């Protein structure tokens, strides 16, 4: 059952508290894009999937983009052709003329290159760990590969995942994010990794537990402040529910239609410009 809208654990209330803190206490900084931000360092939020699916309701999030991007990562793909064919444009600004991004998330997740010329499938290894060595403290997936950063169109923002199995059969996932655009990227990242947690739990016979979001530089771009204040004035609505096709037991077999968000009734979307 979803928690009440006024509960401090509700995704919109945790988000609002974070945004207010950034606006009130954030350090004014210039950044790579030249837009400028207010930023905090070292924040953490926690979402138990038993409380409802952590998808913002104070503005509409484009779920098709969230789901297709995650499936694209899991395919190991780094060309945005699949995204464009499915109406997803969130990577368009960074792709080259051949629609390539370099060795970004998908390649690091599924084909991390070794010095010997081989590759490591970090996602498959994580699934095997959860099944066969659930007490491991090394169930980690890294997108941050220093050797490949210069070849990437955009260095990984959400860069490290750690998974934790409990004796009551729950699976928890912690995402460490070095840089977070709280106006645009935050909601996508939370929804994406909450879905990934649920998919990995189902694929390993476990119960999806907490998604923990550990944030390095979490910021509000100066040109997002007005829109975010409008969003903060909106009342949260009930958190939706995530439903996965129960017949899918292989993480890599999930398709778009196997992932459904039910009872999602958000406020309208709010336009914010992407800082490139």
Short mmCIF file of C-alpha atoms in Angstrom, two decimals:
data_model
loop_
_atom_site.label_atom_id
_atom_site.label_comp_id
_atom_site.label_asym_id
_atom_site.label_seq_id
_atom_site.Cartn_x
_atom_site.Cartn_y
_atom_site.Cartn_z
CA UNK A 1 0.00 0.00 0.00
CA UNK A 2 1.20 3.50 -0.80
CA UNK A 3 1.97 5.75 2.14
CA UNK A 4 -0.15 8.91 2.74
CA UNK A 5 0.65 12.03 0.72
CA UNK A 6 1.69 13.94 3.84
CA UNK A 7 4.12 11.25 5.00
CA UNK A 8 7.72 12.52 5.02
CA UNK A 9 8.78 9.29 3.25
CA UNK A 10 6.61 10.15 0.22
CA UNK A 11 8.81 10.75 -2.82
CA UNK A 12 7.49 14.29 -3.41
CA UNK A 13 8.06 15.29 0.21
CA UNK A 14 11.63 14.00 0.23
CA UNK A 15 12.25 15.76 -3.07
CA UNK A 16 10.72 19.03 -1.85
CA UNK A 17 12.87 18.94 1.29
CA UNK A 18 15.98 18.43 -0.84
CA UNK A 19 15.12 21.27 -3.25
CA UNK A 20 14.34 23.70 -0.42
CA UNK A 21 17.63 22.84 1.25
CA UNK A 22 19.56 23.45 -1.97
CA UNK A 23 17.79 26.75 -2.62
CA UNK A 24 18.31 27.94 0.96
CA UNK A 25 21.78 26.60 1.73
CA UNK A 26 23.37 25.68 -1.59
CA UNK A 27 26.76 27.02 -2.57
CA UNK A 28 26.61 29.30 -5.62
CA UNK A 29 28.92 27.82 -8.23
CA UNK A 30 29.80 28.09 -11.88
CA UNK A 31 29.87 24.80 -13.77
CA UNK A 32 30.89 23.05 -16.96
CA UNK A 33 27.80 24.28 -18.83
CA UNK A 34 28.25 27.94 -17.91
CA UNK A 35 24.68 28.22 -16.58
CA UNK A 36 25.61 28.26 -12.89
CA UNK A 37 24.11 26.34 -9.98
CA UNK A 38 23.33 26.24 -6.30
CA UNK A 39 24.79 22.99 -4.99
CA UNK A 40 25.09 20.79 -1.92
CA UNK A 41 27.42 17.84 -1.40
CA UNK A 42 26.77 14.48 0.25
CA UNK A 43 22.99 14.18 0.53
CA UNK A 44 21.12 10.88 0.81
CA UNK A 45 17.49 9.83 0.33
CA UNK A 46 15.84 6.44 0.90
CA UNK A 47 12.78 4.91 -0.74
CA UNK A 48 11.29 1.58 0.33
CA UNK A 49 9.49 0.10 -2.66
CA UNK A 50 6.94 -1.38 -0.24
CA UNK A 51 5.71 2.20 0.31
CA UNK A 52 4.87 2.74 -3.36
CA UNK A 53 6.84 3.45 -6.51
CA UNK A 54 9.05 6.59 -6.08
CA UNK A 55 7.88 8.60 -9.09
CA UNK A 56 7.26 12.33 -8.68
CA UNK A 57 3.60 13.35 -8.80
CA UNK A 58 4.10 17.13 -8.57
CA UNK A 59 4.97 17.05 -12.27
CA UNK A 60 4.54 14.45 -14.97
CA UNK A 61 7.64 12.37 -15.72
CA UNK A 62 8.01 10.92 -19.22
CA UNK A 63 7.89 7.24 -18.32
CA UNK A 64 8.54 6.01 -21.84
CA UNK A 65 11.94 7.72 -21.73
CA UNK A 66 12.78 6.26 -18.32
CA UNK A 67 11.90 2.68 -19.27
CA UNK A 68 13.39 2.65 -22.76
CA UNK A 69 16.63 4.23 -21.52
CA UNK A 70 17.00 1.54 -18.84
CA UNK A 71 16.34 -1.26 -21.33
CA UNK A 72 18.86 0.38 -23.68
CA UNK A 73 21.49 0.39 -20.92
CA UNK A 74 20.79 -3.27 -20.20
CA UNK A 75 21.25 -4.16 -23.88
CA UNK A 76 24.79 -2.76 -23.65
CA UNK A 77 23.95 -0.30 -26.42
CA UNK A 78 25.73 3.03 -26.90
CA UNK A 79 24.06 4.15 -30.14
CA UNK A 80 20.87 6.18 -29.69
CA UNK A 81 19.13 4.70 -32.75
CA UNK A 82 17.05 2.41 -30.50
CA UNK A 83 15.99 5.38 -28.39
CA UNK A 84 15.04 7.51 -31.38
CA UNK A 85 13.05 4.63 -32.90
CA UNK A 86 11.06 4.56 -29.67
CA UNK A 87 10.47 8.31 -29.43
CA UNK A 88 13.09 9.02 -26.76
CA UNK A 89 15.19 12.15 -27.32
CA UNK A 90 16.99 12.63 -23.99
CA UNK A 91 20.42 11.75 -25.41
CA UNK A 92 20.12 13.62 -28.70
CA UNK A 93 22.26 16.61 -27.64
CA UNK A 94 25.31 14.45 -27.00
CA UNK A 95 25.30 11.98 -29.92
CA UNK A 96 27.59 12.36 -32.94
CA UNK A 97 26.49 12.25 -36.59
CA UNK A 98 26.42 8.45 -36.47
CA UNK A 99 24.25 8.59 -33.32
CA UNK A 100 27.11 7.22 -31.21
CA UNK A 101 27.96 8.31 -27.66
CA UNK A 102 31.18 6.42 -27.07
CA UNK A 103 31.60 3.81 -24.30
CA UNK A 104 28.88 5.13 -21.96
CA UNK A 105 26.73 3.24 -19.45
CA UNK A 106 25.64 0.28 -21.56
CA UNK A 107 29.16 -0.68 -22.55
CA UNK A 108 30.54 -0.33 -19.03
CA UNK A 109 27.65 -2.34 -17.56
CA UNK A 110 27.80 -5.19 -20.08
CA UNK A 111 31.22 -5.05 -21.79
CA UNK A 112 33.85 -3.49 -19.50
CA UNK A 113 37.08 -3.98 -21.45
CA UNK A 114 40.00 -5.65 -19.69
CA UNK A 115 43.70 -5.01 -20.38
CA UNK A 116 43.94 -8.57 -21.76
CA UNK A 117 41.38 -7.83 -24.46
CA UNK A 118 38.40 -9.53 -22.84
CA UNK A 119 35.20 -8.03 -21.44
CA UNK A 120 33.36 -8.18 -18.11
CA UNK A 121 29.55 -8.30 -17.89
CA UNK A 122 29.00 -6.52 -14.59
CA UNK A 123 25.22 -6.93 -14.65
CA UNK A 124 25.38 -10.69 -15.23
CA UNK A 125 28.03 -10.96 -12.50
CA UNK A 126 25.79 -9.05 -10.07
CA UNK A 127 22.87 -11.39 -10.78
CA UNK A 128 25.13 -14.40 -10.18
CA UNK A 129 26.38 -12.88 -6.91
CA UNK A 130 22.85 -12.29 -5.62
CA UNK A 131 21.90 -15.88 -6.41
CA UNK A 132 25.08 -17.65 -5.32
CA UNK A 133 26.90 -15.39 -2.87
CA UNK A 134 24.24 -13.13 -1.30
CA UNK A 135 26.47 -12.07 1.62
CA UNK A 136 29.04 -10.58 -0.76
CA UNK A 137 30.15 -7.01 -0.13
CA UNK A 138 31.46 -6.83 -3.69
CA UNK A 139 28.20 -6.85 -5.64
CA UNK A 140 29.02 -3.63 -7.44
CA UNK A 141 28.35 -2.20 -10.90
CA UNK A 142 30.52 0.73 -11.98
CA UNK A 143 29.97 3.03 -14.95
CA UNK A 144 33.02 5.12 -13.99
CA UNK A 145 35.91 3.80 -16.08
CA UNK A 146 38.72 6.40 -15.99
CA UNK A 147 40.41 4.98 -19.08
CA UNK A 148 37.24 5.47 -21.14
CA UNK A 149 36.03 8.84 -19.81
CA UNK A 150 37.79 10.84 -22.59
CA UNK A 151 35.99 8.74 -25.22
CA UNK A 152 32.53 9.30 -23.73
CA UNK A 153 30.17 12.00 -24.98
CA UNK A 154 29.22 12.62 -21.33
CA UNK A 155 30.97 11.30 -18.24
CA UNK A 156 28.68 9.08 -16.12
CA UNK A 157 26.62 11.01 -13.56
CA UNK A 158 25.04 7.97 -11.91
CA UNK A 159 28.25 6.05 -11.62
CA UNK A 160 28.22 3.29 -8.96
CA UNK A 161 25.65 0.73 -7.82
CA UNK A 162 25.98 -1.57 -4.80
CA UNK A 163 23.50 -4.32 -3.99
CA UNK A 164 22.77 -5.81 -0.57
CA UNK A 165 20.82 -8.99 0.25
CA UNK A 166 19.18 -9.45 3.64
CA UNK A 167 18.29 -12.59 5.58
CA UNK A 168 14.56 -11.87 5.08
CA UNK A 169 15.04 -12.23 1.28
CA UNK A 170 14.97 -8.51 0.51
CA UNK A 171 17.27 -6.90 -2.05
CA UNK A 172 18.43 -3.31 -1.55
CA UNK A 173 20.17 -1.11 -4.11
CA UNK A 174 22.29 1.96 -3.41
CA UNK A 175 23.16 4.34 -6.23
CA UNK A 176 26.09 6.69 -5.80
CA UNK A 177 25.67 9.66 -8.12
CA UNK A 178 28.60 12.04 -8.53
CA UNK A 179 26.50 14.80 -10.12
CA UNK A 180 22.74 15.30 -10.08
CA UNK A 181 20.65 17.88 -11.92
CA UNK A 182 17.83 17.98 -9.39
CA UNK A 183 15.43 19.83 -11.67
CA UNK A 184 15.52 17.39 -14.61
CA UNK A 185 17.69 14.34 -13.98
CA UNK A 186 16.83 13.44 -10.39
CA UNK A 187 13.36 12.05 -11.01
CA UNK A 188 14.57 10.03 -14.03
CA UNK A 189 17.44 8.52 -12.03
CA UNK A 190 15.25 7.58 -9.06
CA UNK A 191 12.58 5.97 -11.24
CA UNK A 192 15.13 4.16 -13.42
CA UNK A 193 17.08 2.59 -10.58
CA UNK A 194 13.93 1.74 -8.62
CA UNK A 195 12.73 -0.20 -11.69
CA UNK A 196 16.16 -1.83 -12.02
CA UNK A 197 15.98 -2.89 -8.36
CA UNK A 198 12.55 -4.45 -8.88
CA UNK A 199 13.68 -6.23 -12.05
CA UNK A 200 16.82 -7.61 -10.39
CA UNK A 201 14.81 -8.75 -7.38
CA UNK A 202 12.33 -10.62 -9.59
CA UNK A 203 15.15 -12.17 -11.64
CA UNK A 204 16.81 -13.51 -8.49
CA UNK A 205 13.73 -14.59 -6.54
CA UNK A 206 13.97 -11.79 -4.00
CA UNK A 207 11.72 -8.99 -2.74
CA UNK A 208 12.54 -5.46 -3.83
CA UNK A 209 13.58 -3.49 -0.75
CA UNK A 210 15.04 0.00 -0.43
CA UNK A 211 16.47 2.20 -3.13
CA UNK A 212 19.08 4.42 -1.48
CA UNK A 213 20.21 7.48 -3.43
CA UNK A 214 23.60 8.85 -2.34
CA UNK A 215 24.36 12.18 -4.00
CA UNK A 216 27.70 13.91 -4.47
CA UNK A 217 27.21 17.32 -6.12
CA UNK A 218 23.43 17.75 -6.16
CA UNK A 219 22.44 21.04 -7.72
CA UNK A 220 19.75 23.37 -9.00
CA UNK A 221 20.57 25.19 -12.22
CA UNK A 222 19.87 28.91 -11.98
CA UNK A 223 17.48 28.77 -14.92
CA UNK A 224 15.40 26.08 -13.14
CA UNK A 225 14.75 27.97 -9.90
CA UNK A 226 11.46 29.59 -10.98
CA UNK A 227 10.06 26.31 -12.31
CA UNK A 228 11.05 24.43 -9.17
CA UNK A 229 9.34 26.98 -6.94
CA UNK A 230 6.19 26.45 -9.01
CA UNK A 231 6.55 22.71 -8.50
CA UNK A 232 7.07 23.04 -4.74
CA UNK A 233 3.73 24.85 -4.49
CA UNK A 234 1.87 21.77 -5.76
CA UNK A 235 0.36 19.22 -3.39
CA UNK A 236 1.69 15.63 -3.67
CA UNK A 237 -0.65 12.97 -4.96
CA UNK A 238 -0.65 9.23 -4.13
CA UNK A 239 2.45 7.38 -5.23
CA UNK A 240 1.86 4.99 -8.14
CA UNK A 241 2.55 1.26 -8.24
CA UNK A 242 5.08 -0.67 -10.31
CA UNK A 243 3.89 -3.91 -11.88
CA UNK A 244 6.32 -6.24 -13.65
CA UNK A 245 5.25 -9.14 -15.81
CA UNK A 246 5.61 -12.00 -13.28
CA UNK A 247 6.47 -14.49 -16.03
CA UNK A 248 9.80 -12.78 -16.77
CA UNK A 249 12.55 -14.35 -14.68
CA UNK A 250 15.53 -13.36 -16.82
CA UNK A 251 16.67 -9.76 -16.31
CA UNK A 252 17.70 -9.45 -19.94
CA UNK A 253 14.34 -10.72 -21.23
CA UNK A 254 12.30 -7.75 -19.98
CA UNK A 255 10.59 -5.74 -22.71
CA UNK A 256 8.91 -2.36 -22.54
CA UNK A 257 5.44 -3.88 -22.21
CA UNK A 258 6.59 -5.98 -19.21
CA UNK A 259 7.06 -2.84 -17.10
CA UNK A 260 3.88 -1.01 -16.11
CA UNK A 261 3.34 1.95 -13.78
CA UNK A 262 -0.22 1.89 -12.44
CA UNK A 263 -2.35 4.61 -10.83
CA UNK A 264 -0.06 7.44 -11.90
CA UNK A 265 -2.00 10.73 -11.66
CA UNK A 266 0.56 13.55 -11.64
CA UNK A 267 0.30 17.30 -12.03
CA UNK A 268 1.20 18.58 -15.53
CA UNK A 269 4.78 18.59 -16.77
CA UNK A 270 6.92 21.70 -16.19
CA UNK A 271 9.29 22.86 -18.91
CA UNK A 272 12.96 23.14 -17.94
CA UNK A 273 15.87 23.59 -20.35
CA UNK A 274 18.67 21.03 -20.42
CA UNK A 275 22.13 22.43 -19.59
CA UNK A 276 24.49 20.82 -22.14
#
